[in-house]
């Protein structure tokens, strides 16, 4: 695995640990389908959260969350729709699209959880 892949995996693991610490239940990691990939699917009570994790070691190219543009949002929505089609048991849950940005900077780790980062109109 290349350095970028290792960084991404490290960020996803940090994001899962953060979510668990906040009381979320991790349902699935790296759900893949032809529409795209969802990094983390987690529940918080009756909310089903589809989480995109962005990890960076520098802000030279902007904040991690800025990498989730409109095209990526569309792909995530389509993948989430497909997941819901496969998993009808979550049909009565409130759906939410979150972004967790992980920034490794000056020997520290910063975690920022953006709940409901983009909705239907985003």
PDB file of C-alpha atoms in Angstrom:
ATOM      1  CA  UNK A   1       0.000   0.000   0.000  1.00  0.00           C
ATOM      2  CA  UNK A   2       1.301   3.465  -0.861  1.00  0.00           C
ATOM      3  CA  UNK A   3       1.773   6.352   1.591  1.00  0.00           C
ATOM      4  CA  UNK A   4      -1.482   7.994   0.527  1.00  0.00           C
ATOM      5  CA  UNK A   5      -3.412   4.788   1.154  1.00  0.00           C
ATOM      6  CA  UNK A   6      -1.793   4.379   4.569  1.00  0.00           C
ATOM      7  CA  UNK A   7      -2.676   7.961   5.460  1.00  0.00           C
ATOM      8  CA  UNK A   8      -6.289   7.406   4.404  1.00  0.00           C
ATOM      9  CA  UNK A   9      -6.572   4.176   6.391  1.00  0.00           C
ATOM     10  CA  UNK A  10      -5.041   5.845   9.427  1.00  0.00           C
ATOM     11  CA  UNK A  11      -7.561   8.681   9.168  1.00  0.00           C
ATOM     12  CA  UNK A  12     -10.486   6.280   8.832  1.00  0.00           C
ATOM     13  CA  UNK A  13      -9.336   4.362  11.909  1.00  0.00           C
ATOM     14  CA  UNK A  14      -9.051   7.625  13.879  1.00  0.00           C
ATOM     15  CA  UNK A  15     -12.525   8.635  12.674  1.00  0.00           C
ATOM     16  CA  UNK A  16     -14.005   5.283  13.778  1.00  0.00           C
ATOM     17  CA  UNK A  17     -12.378   5.606  17.205  1.00  0.00           C
ATOM     18  CA  UNK A  18     -13.732   9.147  17.497  1.00  0.00           C
ATOM     19  CA  UNK A  19     -17.263   8.063  16.525  1.00  0.00           C
ATOM     20  CA  UNK A  20     -17.239   5.131  18.956  1.00  0.00           C
ATOM     21  CA  UNK A  21     -16.028   7.449  21.720  1.00  0.00           C
ATOM     22  CA  UNK A  22     -18.991   9.732  20.940  1.00  0.00           C
ATOM     23  CA  UNK A  23     -21.458   6.837  21.280  1.00  0.00           C
ATOM     24  CA  UNK A  24     -21.915   5.902  17.612  1.00  0.00           C
ATOM     25  CA  UNK A  25     -22.116   2.293  16.482  1.00  0.00           C
ATOM     26  CA  UNK A  26     -19.976   1.481  13.449  1.00  0.00           C
ATOM     27  CA  UNK A  27     -22.100  -0.575  11.065  1.00  0.00           C
ATOM     28  CA  UNK A  28     -19.769  -0.852   8.109  1.00  0.00           C
ATOM     29  CA  UNK A  29     -16.480   0.463   6.766  1.00  0.00           C
ATOM     30  CA  UNK A  30     -15.539   0.947   3.131  1.00  0.00           C
ATOM     31  CA  UNK A  31     -18.893   0.035   1.592  1.00  0.00           C
ATOM     32  CA  UNK A  32     -18.241  -0.229  -2.140  1.00  0.00           C
ATOM     33  CA  UNK A  33     -20.625  -0.387  -5.052  1.00  0.00           C
ATOM     34  CA  UNK A  34     -20.502   0.784  -8.655  1.00  0.00           C
ATOM     35  CA  UNK A  35     -21.830   4.191  -7.569  1.00  0.00           C
ATOM     36  CA  UNK A  36     -18.855   4.797  -5.299  1.00  0.00           C
ATOM     37  CA  UNK A  37     -17.559   4.136  -1.808  1.00  0.00           C
ATOM     38  CA  UNK A  38     -18.714   5.211   1.627  1.00  0.00           C
ATOM     39  CA  UNK A  39     -15.888   5.294   4.161  1.00  0.00           C
ATOM     40  CA  UNK A  40     -17.979   4.716   7.293  1.00  0.00           C
ATOM     41  CA  UNK A  41     -21.621   3.920   7.940  1.00  0.00           C
ATOM     42  CA  UNK A  42     -22.545   4.499  11.570  1.00  0.00           C
ATOM     43  CA  UNK A  43     -25.664   4.866  13.657  1.00  0.00           C
ATOM     44  CA  UNK A  44     -26.440   7.310  16.421  1.00  0.00           C
ATOM     45  CA  UNK A  45     -29.755   6.328  17.933  1.00  0.00           C
ATOM     46  CA  UNK A  46     -32.231   6.361  15.022  1.00  0.00           C
ATOM     47  CA  UNK A  47     -29.876   8.295  12.725  1.00  0.00           C
ATOM     48  CA  UNK A  48     -27.923   6.528  10.017  1.00  0.00           C
ATOM     49  CA  UNK A  49     -24.788   8.484   9.154  1.00  0.00           C
ATOM     50  CA  UNK A  50     -22.869   8.086   5.924  1.00  0.00           C
ATOM     51  CA  UNK A  51     -19.425   9.456   6.689  1.00  0.00           C
ATOM     52  CA  UNK A  52     -16.766  10.631   4.262  1.00  0.00           C
ATOM     53  CA  UNK A  53     -13.326  10.864   5.877  1.00  0.00           C
ATOM     54  CA  UNK A  54     -10.696  13.223   4.518  1.00  0.00           C
ATOM     55  CA  UNK A  55      -7.189  13.085   5.968  1.00  0.00           C
ATOM     56  CA  UNK A  56      -4.310  15.474   5.366  1.00  0.00           C
ATOM     57  CA  UNK A  57      -0.844  16.231   6.777  1.00  0.00           C
ATOM     58  CA  UNK A  58      -0.864  19.791   5.513  1.00  0.00           C
ATOM     59  CA  UNK A  59      -3.290  22.550   4.604  1.00  0.00           C
ATOM     60  CA  UNK A  60      -1.172  23.623   1.627  1.00  0.00           C
ATOM     61  CA  UNK A  61      -3.987  22.529  -0.689  1.00  0.00           C
ATOM     62  CA  UNK A  62      -6.844  23.616   1.591  1.00  0.00           C
ATOM     63  CA  UNK A  63      -8.705  22.028   4.444  1.00  0.00           C
ATOM     64  CA  UNK A  64      -9.546  18.328   4.122  1.00  0.00           C
ATOM     65  CA  UNK A  65     -13.310  19.011   3.920  1.00  0.00           C
ATOM     66  CA  UNK A  66     -12.786  21.161   0.832  1.00  0.00           C
ATOM     67  CA  UNK A  67     -11.996  17.969  -1.105  1.00  0.00           C
ATOM     68  CA  UNK A  68     -15.666  16.924  -0.872  1.00  0.00           C
ATOM     69  CA  UNK A  69     -17.014  18.851  -3.844  1.00  0.00           C
ATOM     70  CA  UNK A  70     -20.354  18.568  -5.618  1.00  0.00           C
ATOM     71  CA  UNK A  71     -19.322  15.606  -7.773  1.00  0.00           C
ATOM     72  CA  UNK A  72     -18.158  13.649  -4.708  1.00  0.00           C
ATOM     73  CA  UNK A  73     -21.369  14.593  -2.867  1.00  0.00           C
ATOM     74  CA  UNK A  74     -23.465  13.222  -5.757  1.00  0.00           C
ATOM     75  CA  UNK A  75     -21.517   9.952  -5.729  1.00  0.00           C
ATOM     76  CA  UNK A  76     -21.937   9.622  -1.971  1.00  0.00           C
ATOM     77  CA  UNK A  77     -25.683  10.241  -2.203  1.00  0.00           C
ATOM     78  CA  UNK A  78     -26.046   7.606  -4.927  1.00  0.00           C
ATOM     79  CA  UNK A  79     -23.994   5.069  -2.963  1.00  0.00           C
ATOM     80  CA  UNK A  80     -26.061   5.811   0.167  1.00  0.00           C
ATOM     81  CA  UNK A  81     -29.270   5.316  -1.823  1.00  0.00           C
ATOM     82  CA  UNK A  82     -28.018   1.971  -3.052  1.00  0.00           C
ATOM     83  CA  UNK A  83     -27.047   0.968   0.501  1.00  0.00           C
ATOM     84  CA  UNK A  84     -30.547   1.844   1.689  1.00  0.00           C
ATOM     85  CA  UNK A  85     -32.056  -0.246  -1.096  1.00  0.00           C
ATOM     86  CA  UNK A  86     -30.010  -3.243   0.101  1.00  0.00           C
ATOM     87  CA  UNK A  87     -30.690  -2.656   3.794  1.00  0.00           C
ATOM     88  CA  UNK A  88     -34.389  -2.044   4.285  1.00  0.00           C
ATOM     89  CA  UNK A  89     -34.036  -2.522   8.040  1.00  0.00           C
ATOM     90  CA  UNK A  90     -32.858   1.102   8.221  1.00  0.00           C
ATOM     91  CA  UNK A  91     -35.863   2.442   6.325  1.00  0.00           C
ATOM     92  CA  UNK A  92     -37.265   4.354   9.298  1.00  0.00           C
ATOM     93  CA  UNK A  93     -33.926   5.931  10.249  1.00  0.00           C
ATOM     94  CA  UNK A  94     -33.104   9.594   9.668  1.00  0.00           C
ATOM     95  CA  UNK A  95     -30.301   9.759   7.108  1.00  0.00           C
ATOM     96  CA  UNK A  96     -27.374  12.109   7.448  1.00  0.00           C
ATOM     97  CA  UNK A  97     -24.294  12.811   5.331  1.00  0.00           C
ATOM     98  CA  UNK A  98     -21.280  13.722   7.470  1.00  0.00           C
ATOM     99  CA  UNK A  99     -17.676  14.622   6.801  1.00  0.00           C
ATOM    100  CA  UNK A 100     -14.910  13.971   9.278  1.00  0.00           C
ATOM    101  CA  UNK A 101     -11.677  15.740   8.560  1.00  0.00           C
ATOM    102  CA  UNK A 102      -8.470  14.504  10.135  1.00  0.00           C
ATOM    103  CA  UNK A 103      -5.443  16.769  10.102  1.00  0.00           C
ATOM    104  CA  UNK A 104      -2.047  15.570  11.275  1.00  0.00           C
ATOM    105  CA  UNK A 105      -0.133  18.781  11.944  1.00  0.00           C
ATOM    106  CA  UNK A 106       2.832  19.654  14.216  1.00  0.00           C
ATOM    107  CA  UNK A 107       2.797  16.208  15.864  1.00  0.00           C
ATOM    108  CA  UNK A 108      -0.877  16.615  16.794  1.00  0.00           C
ATOM    109  CA  UNK A 109      -4.062  15.102  15.422  1.00  0.00           C
ATOM    110  CA  UNK A 110      -7.069  17.332  14.842  1.00  0.00           C
ATOM    111  CA  UNK A 111     -10.512  15.827  14.288  1.00  0.00           C
ATOM    112  CA  UNK A 112     -13.421  17.897  13.000  1.00  0.00           C
ATOM    113  CA  UNK A 113     -16.822  16.218  12.635  1.00  0.00           C
ATOM    114  CA  UNK A 114     -19.139  18.113  10.313  1.00  0.00           C
ATOM    115  CA  UNK A 115     -22.631  16.726  10.837  1.00  0.00           C
ATOM    116  CA  UNK A 116     -25.106  17.018   7.969  1.00  0.00           C
ATOM    117  CA  UNK A 117     -22.283  18.410   5.826  1.00  0.00           C
ATOM    118  CA  UNK A 118     -24.431  18.404   2.709  1.00  0.00           C
ATOM    119  CA  UNK A 119     -28.122  17.792   2.254  1.00  0.00           C
ATOM    120  CA  UNK A 120     -30.345  17.158  -0.725  1.00  0.00           C
ATOM    121  CA  UNK A 121     -29.817  20.596  -2.205  1.00  0.00           C
ATOM    122  CA  UNK A 122     -26.051  20.732  -1.800  1.00  0.00           C
TER     123      UNK A 122
END
